[in-house]
PDB file of C-alpha atoms and ligand atoms in Angstrom:
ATOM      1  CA  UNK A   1     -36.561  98.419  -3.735  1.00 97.00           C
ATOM      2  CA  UNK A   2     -40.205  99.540  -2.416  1.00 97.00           C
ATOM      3  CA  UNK A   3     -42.348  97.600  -0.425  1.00 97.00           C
ATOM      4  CA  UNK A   4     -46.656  97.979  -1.285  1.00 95.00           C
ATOM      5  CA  UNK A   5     -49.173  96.732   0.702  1.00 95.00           C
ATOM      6  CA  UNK A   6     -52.223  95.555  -1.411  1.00 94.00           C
ATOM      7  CA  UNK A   7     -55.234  95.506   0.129  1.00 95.00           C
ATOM      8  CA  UNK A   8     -59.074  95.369   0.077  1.00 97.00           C
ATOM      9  CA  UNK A   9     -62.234  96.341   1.599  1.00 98.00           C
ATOM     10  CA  UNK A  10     -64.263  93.500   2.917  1.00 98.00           C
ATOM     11  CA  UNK A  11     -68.056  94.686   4.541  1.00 98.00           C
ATOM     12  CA  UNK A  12     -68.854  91.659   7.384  1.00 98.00           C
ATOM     13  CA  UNK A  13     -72.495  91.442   7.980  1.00 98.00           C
ATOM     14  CA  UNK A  14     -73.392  89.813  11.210  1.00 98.00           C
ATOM     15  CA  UNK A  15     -76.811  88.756   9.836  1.00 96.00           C
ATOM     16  CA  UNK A  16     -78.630  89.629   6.563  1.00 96.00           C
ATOM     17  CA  UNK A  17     -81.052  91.858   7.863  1.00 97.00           C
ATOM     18  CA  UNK A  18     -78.259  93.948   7.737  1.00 98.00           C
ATOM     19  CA  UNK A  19     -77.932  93.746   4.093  1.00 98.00           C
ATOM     20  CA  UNK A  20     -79.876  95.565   1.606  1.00 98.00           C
ATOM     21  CA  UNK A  21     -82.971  93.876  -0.272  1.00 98.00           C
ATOM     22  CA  UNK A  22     -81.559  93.571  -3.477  1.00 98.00           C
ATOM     23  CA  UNK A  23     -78.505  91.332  -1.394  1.00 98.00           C
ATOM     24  CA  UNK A  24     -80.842  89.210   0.495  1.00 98.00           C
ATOM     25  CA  UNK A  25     -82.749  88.524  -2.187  1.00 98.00           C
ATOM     26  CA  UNK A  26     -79.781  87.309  -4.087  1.00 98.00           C
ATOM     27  CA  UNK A  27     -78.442  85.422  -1.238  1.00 98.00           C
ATOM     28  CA  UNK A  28     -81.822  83.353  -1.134  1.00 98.00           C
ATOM     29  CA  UNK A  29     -81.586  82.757  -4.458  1.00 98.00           C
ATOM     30  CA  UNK A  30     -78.422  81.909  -4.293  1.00 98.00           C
ATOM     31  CA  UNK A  31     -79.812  79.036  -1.340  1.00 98.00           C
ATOM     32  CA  UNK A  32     -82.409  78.005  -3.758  1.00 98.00           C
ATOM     33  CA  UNK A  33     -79.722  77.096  -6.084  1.00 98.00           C
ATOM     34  CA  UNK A  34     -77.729  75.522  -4.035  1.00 98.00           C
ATOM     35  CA  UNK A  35     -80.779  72.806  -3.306  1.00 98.00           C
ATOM     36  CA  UNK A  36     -80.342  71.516  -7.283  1.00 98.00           C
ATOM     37  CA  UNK A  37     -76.471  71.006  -6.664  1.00 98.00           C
ATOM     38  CA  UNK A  38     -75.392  67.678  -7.186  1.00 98.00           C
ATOM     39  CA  UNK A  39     -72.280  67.216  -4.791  1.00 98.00           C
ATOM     40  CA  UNK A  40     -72.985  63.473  -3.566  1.00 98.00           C
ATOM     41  CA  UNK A  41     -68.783  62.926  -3.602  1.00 98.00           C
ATOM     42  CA  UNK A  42     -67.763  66.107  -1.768  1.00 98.00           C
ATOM     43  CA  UNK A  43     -70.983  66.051  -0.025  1.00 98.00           C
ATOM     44  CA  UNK A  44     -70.521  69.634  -0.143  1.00 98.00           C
ATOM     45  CA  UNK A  45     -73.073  72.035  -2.106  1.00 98.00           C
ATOM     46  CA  UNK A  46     -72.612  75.198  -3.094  1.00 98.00           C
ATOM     47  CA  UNK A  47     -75.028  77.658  -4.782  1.00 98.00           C
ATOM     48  CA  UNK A  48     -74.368  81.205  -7.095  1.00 98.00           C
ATOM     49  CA  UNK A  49     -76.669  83.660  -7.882  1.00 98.00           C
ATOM     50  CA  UNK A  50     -75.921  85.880 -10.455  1.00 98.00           C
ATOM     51  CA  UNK A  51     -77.451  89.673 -11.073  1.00 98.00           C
ATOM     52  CA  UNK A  52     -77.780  91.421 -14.220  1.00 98.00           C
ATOM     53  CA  UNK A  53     -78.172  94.596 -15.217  1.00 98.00           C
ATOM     54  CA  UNK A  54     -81.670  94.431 -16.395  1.00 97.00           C
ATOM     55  CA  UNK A  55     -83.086  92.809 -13.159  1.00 98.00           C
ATOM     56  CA  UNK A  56     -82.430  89.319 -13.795  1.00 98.00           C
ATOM     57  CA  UNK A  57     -81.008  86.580 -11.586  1.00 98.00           C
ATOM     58  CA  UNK A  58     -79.151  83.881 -13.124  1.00 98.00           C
ATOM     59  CA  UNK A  59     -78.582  80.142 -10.899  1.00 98.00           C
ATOM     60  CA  UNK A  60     -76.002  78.109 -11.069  1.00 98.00           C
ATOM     61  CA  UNK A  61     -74.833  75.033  -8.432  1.00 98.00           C
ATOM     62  CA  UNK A  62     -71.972  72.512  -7.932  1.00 98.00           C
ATOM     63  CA  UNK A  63     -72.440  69.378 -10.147  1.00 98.00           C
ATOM     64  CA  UNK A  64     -69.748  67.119  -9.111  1.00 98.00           C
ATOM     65  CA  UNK A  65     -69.071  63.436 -11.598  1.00 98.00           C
ATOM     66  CA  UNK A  66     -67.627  60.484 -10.844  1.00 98.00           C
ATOM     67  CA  UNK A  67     -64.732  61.603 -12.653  1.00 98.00           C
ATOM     68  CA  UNK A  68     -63.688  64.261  -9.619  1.00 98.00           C
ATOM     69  CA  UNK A  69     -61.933  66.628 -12.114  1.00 97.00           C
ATOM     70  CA  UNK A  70     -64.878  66.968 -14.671  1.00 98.00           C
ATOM     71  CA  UNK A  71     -66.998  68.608 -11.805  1.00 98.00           C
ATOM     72  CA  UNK A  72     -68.037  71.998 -12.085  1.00 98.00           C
ATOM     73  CA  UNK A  73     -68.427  74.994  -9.216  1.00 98.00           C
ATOM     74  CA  UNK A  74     -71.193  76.641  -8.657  1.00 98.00           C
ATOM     75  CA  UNK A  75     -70.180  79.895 -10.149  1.00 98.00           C
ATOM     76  CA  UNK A  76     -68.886  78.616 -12.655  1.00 98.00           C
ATOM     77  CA  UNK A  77     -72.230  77.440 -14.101  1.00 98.00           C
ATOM     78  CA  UNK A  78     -73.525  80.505 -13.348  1.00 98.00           C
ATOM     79  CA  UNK A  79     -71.338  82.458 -14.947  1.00 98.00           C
ATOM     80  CA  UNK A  80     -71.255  80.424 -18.272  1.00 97.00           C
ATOM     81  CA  UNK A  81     -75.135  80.304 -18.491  1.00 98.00           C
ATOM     82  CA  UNK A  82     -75.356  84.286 -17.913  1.00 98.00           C
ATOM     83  CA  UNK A  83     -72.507  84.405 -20.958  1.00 96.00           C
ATOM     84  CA  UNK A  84     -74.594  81.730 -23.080  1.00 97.00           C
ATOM     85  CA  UNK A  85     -78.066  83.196 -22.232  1.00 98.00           C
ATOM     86  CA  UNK A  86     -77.438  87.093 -21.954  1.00 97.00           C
ATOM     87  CA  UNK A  87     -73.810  87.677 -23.329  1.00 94.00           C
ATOM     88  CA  UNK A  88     -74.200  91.443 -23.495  1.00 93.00           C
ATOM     89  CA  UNK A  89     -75.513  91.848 -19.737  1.00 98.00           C
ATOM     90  CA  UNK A  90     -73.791  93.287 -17.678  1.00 98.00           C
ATOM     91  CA  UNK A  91     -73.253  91.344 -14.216  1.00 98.00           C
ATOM     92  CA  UNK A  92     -73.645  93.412 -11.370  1.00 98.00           C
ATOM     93  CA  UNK A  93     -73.083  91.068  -8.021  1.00 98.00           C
ATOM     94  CA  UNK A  94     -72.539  86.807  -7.465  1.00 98.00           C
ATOM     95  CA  UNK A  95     -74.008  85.536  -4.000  1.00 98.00           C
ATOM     96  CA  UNK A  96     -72.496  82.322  -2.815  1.00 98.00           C
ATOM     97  CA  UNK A  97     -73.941  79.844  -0.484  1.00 98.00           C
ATOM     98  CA  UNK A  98     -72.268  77.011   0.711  1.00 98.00           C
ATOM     99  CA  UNK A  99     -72.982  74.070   3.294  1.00 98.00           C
ATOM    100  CA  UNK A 100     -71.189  70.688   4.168  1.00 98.00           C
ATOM    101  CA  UNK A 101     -73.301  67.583   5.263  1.00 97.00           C
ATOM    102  CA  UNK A 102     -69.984  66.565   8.004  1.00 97.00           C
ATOM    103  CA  UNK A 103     -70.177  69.657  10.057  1.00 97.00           C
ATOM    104  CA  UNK A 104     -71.619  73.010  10.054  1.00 97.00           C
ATOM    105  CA  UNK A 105     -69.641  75.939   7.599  1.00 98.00           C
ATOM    106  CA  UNK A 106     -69.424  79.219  10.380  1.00 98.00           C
ATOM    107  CA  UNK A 107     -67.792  81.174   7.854  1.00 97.00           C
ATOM    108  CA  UNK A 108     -67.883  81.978   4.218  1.00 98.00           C
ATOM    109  CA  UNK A 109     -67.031  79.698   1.687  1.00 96.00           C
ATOM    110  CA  UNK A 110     -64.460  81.888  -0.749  1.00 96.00           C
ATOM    111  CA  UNK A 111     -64.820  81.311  -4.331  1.00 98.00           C
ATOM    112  CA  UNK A 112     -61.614  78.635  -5.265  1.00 98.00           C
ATOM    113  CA  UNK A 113     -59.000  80.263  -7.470  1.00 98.00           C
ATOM    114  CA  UNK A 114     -60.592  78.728 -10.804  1.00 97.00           C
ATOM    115  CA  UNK A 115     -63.626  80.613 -10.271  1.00 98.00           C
ATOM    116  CA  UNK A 116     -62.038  83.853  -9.429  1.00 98.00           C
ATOM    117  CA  UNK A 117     -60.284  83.810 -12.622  1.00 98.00           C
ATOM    118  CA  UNK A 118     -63.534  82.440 -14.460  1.00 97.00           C
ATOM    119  CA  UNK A 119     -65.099  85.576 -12.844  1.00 98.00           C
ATOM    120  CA  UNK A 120     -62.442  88.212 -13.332  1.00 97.00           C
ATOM    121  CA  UNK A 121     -62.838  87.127 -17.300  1.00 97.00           C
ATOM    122  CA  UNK A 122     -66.141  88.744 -17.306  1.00 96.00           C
ATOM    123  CA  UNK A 123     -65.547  91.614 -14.866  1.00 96.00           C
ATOM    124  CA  UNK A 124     -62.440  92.911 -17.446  1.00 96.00           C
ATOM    125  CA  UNK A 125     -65.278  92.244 -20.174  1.00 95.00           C
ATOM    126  CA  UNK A 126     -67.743  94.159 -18.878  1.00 96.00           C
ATOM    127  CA  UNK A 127     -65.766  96.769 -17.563  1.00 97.00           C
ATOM    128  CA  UNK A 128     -67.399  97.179 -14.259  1.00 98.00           C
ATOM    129  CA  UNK A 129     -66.848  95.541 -10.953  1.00 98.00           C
ATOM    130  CA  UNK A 130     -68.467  92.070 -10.191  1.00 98.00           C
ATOM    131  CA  UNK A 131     -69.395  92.318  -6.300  1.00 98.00           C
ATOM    132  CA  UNK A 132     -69.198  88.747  -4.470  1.00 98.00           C
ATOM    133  CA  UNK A 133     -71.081  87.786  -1.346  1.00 98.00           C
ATOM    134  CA  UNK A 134     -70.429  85.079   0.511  1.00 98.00           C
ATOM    135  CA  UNK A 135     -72.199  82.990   2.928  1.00 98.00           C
ATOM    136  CA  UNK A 136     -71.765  79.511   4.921  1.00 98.00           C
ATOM    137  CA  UNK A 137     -74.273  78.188   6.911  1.00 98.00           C
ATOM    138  CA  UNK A 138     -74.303  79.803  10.317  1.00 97.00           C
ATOM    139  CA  UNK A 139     -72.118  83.104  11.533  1.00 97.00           C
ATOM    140  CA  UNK A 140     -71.062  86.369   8.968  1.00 98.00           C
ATOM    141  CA  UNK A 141     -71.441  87.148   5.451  1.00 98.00           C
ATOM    142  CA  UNK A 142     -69.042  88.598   3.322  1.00 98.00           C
ATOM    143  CA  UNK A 143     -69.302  91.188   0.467  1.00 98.00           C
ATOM    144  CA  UNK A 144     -66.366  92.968  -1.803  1.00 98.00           C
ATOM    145  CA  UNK A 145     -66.896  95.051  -4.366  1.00 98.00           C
ATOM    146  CA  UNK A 146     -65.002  93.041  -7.077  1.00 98.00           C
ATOM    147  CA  UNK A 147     -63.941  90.123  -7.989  1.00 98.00           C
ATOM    148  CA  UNK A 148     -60.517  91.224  -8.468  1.00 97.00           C
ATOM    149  CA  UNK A 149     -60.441  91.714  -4.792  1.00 98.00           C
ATOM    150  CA  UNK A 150     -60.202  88.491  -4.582  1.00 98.00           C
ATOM    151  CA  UNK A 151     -56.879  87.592  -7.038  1.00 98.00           C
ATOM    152  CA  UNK A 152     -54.668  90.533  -6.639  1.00 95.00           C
ATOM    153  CA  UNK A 153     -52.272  90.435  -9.212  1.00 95.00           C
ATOM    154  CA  UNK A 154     -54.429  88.213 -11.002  1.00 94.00           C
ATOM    155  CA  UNK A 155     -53.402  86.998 -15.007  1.00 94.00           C
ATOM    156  CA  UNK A 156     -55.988  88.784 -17.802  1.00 93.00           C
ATOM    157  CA  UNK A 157     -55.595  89.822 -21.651  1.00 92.00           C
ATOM    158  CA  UNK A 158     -53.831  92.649 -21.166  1.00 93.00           C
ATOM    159  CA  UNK A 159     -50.549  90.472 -20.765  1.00 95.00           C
ATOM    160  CA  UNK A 160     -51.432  88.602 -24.262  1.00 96.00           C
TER     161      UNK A 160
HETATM  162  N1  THU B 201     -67.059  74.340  -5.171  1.00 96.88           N
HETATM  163  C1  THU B 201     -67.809  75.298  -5.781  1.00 96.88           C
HETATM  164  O1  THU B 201     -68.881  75.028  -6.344  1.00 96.88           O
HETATM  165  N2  THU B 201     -67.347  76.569  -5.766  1.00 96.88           N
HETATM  166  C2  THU B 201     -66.184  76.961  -5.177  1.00 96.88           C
HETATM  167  O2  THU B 201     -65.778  78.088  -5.336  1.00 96.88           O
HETATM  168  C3  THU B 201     -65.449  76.019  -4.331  1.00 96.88           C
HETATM  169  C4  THU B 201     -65.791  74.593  -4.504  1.00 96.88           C
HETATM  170  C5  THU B 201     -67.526  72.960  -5.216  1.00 96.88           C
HETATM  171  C6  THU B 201     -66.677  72.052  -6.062  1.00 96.88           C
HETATM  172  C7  THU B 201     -66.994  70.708  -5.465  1.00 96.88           C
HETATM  173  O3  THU B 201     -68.184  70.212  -6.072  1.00 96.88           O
HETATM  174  C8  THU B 201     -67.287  71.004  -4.012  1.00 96.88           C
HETATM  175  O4  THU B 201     -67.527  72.391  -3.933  1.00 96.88           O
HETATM  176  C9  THU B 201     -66.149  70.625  -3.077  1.00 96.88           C
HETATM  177  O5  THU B 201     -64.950  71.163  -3.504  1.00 96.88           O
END
């Protein structure tokens, strides 16, 4: 029997002028999103922003129903729109922005275990690493350098 540690990197930025342009700018975008989600049963909005390869920034936001379950995350809209709109694109980085209207998020809101297995579809299609930033509404942001950081061990077609 062996014992492995799996691990990851994860960079912790105490404020975004610490990040580079192309990150802040993707973070912002990724608040501008989260402004169209429509959360009014969670009450809690999230926002993605999605680069490409070829410059462009794809948006995507929470947009919760009345039937809870048929509600759909912010990355995954953004995600499915960057597959519908530019299918052959590859996606370089996600920036996630979430807030709750009952108190204020100090950390990160992690993608939920849906999207990082929506995500990790695209990453093994593409064949690159997906980096993720994350940020709440007050106190660090988080970035990894793949999605797959995220779901060690995760399920993909290679076991089909
Ligand atoms: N949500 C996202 O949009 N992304 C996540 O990764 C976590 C959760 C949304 C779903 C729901 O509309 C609200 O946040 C509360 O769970």
């Amino acid at each position: 029997m062996e014992k492995k540690q799996i691990g990851f990197e994860l960079s912790i930025f105490h404020s975004l002028d610490e990040m580079s342009m192309e990150d802040i700018t993707l973070v912002n975008e990724a608040e501008k999103a989260r402004q169209s989600s429509h959360s009014p049963y969670s009450k809690f909005s999230v926002g993605a922003a999605l680069l490409l390869e070829n410059g462009k920034i794809v948006l995507g936001s929470n947009q919760e129903n009345a039937s809870f379950p048929a509600g759909i995350c912010a990355e995954g809209v953004a995600v499915s729109s960057a597959g519908t709109n530019y299918p052959n694109v590859v996606i370089k980085a996600i920036a996630i922005t979430a807030a709750s209207q009952s108190h204020q998020l100090t950390s990160p809101a992690a993608p939920c275990g849906i999207c990082r297995q929506t995500i990790v579809e695209y990453e093994k299609k593409q064949g690159s690493p997906i980096s993720i930033i994350m940020k709440g509404q007050a106190g660090p942001i988080y970035k990894c350098g793949s999605i797959s950081d995220l779901l060690p061990l995760g399920f993909d077609d290679s076991f089909l």
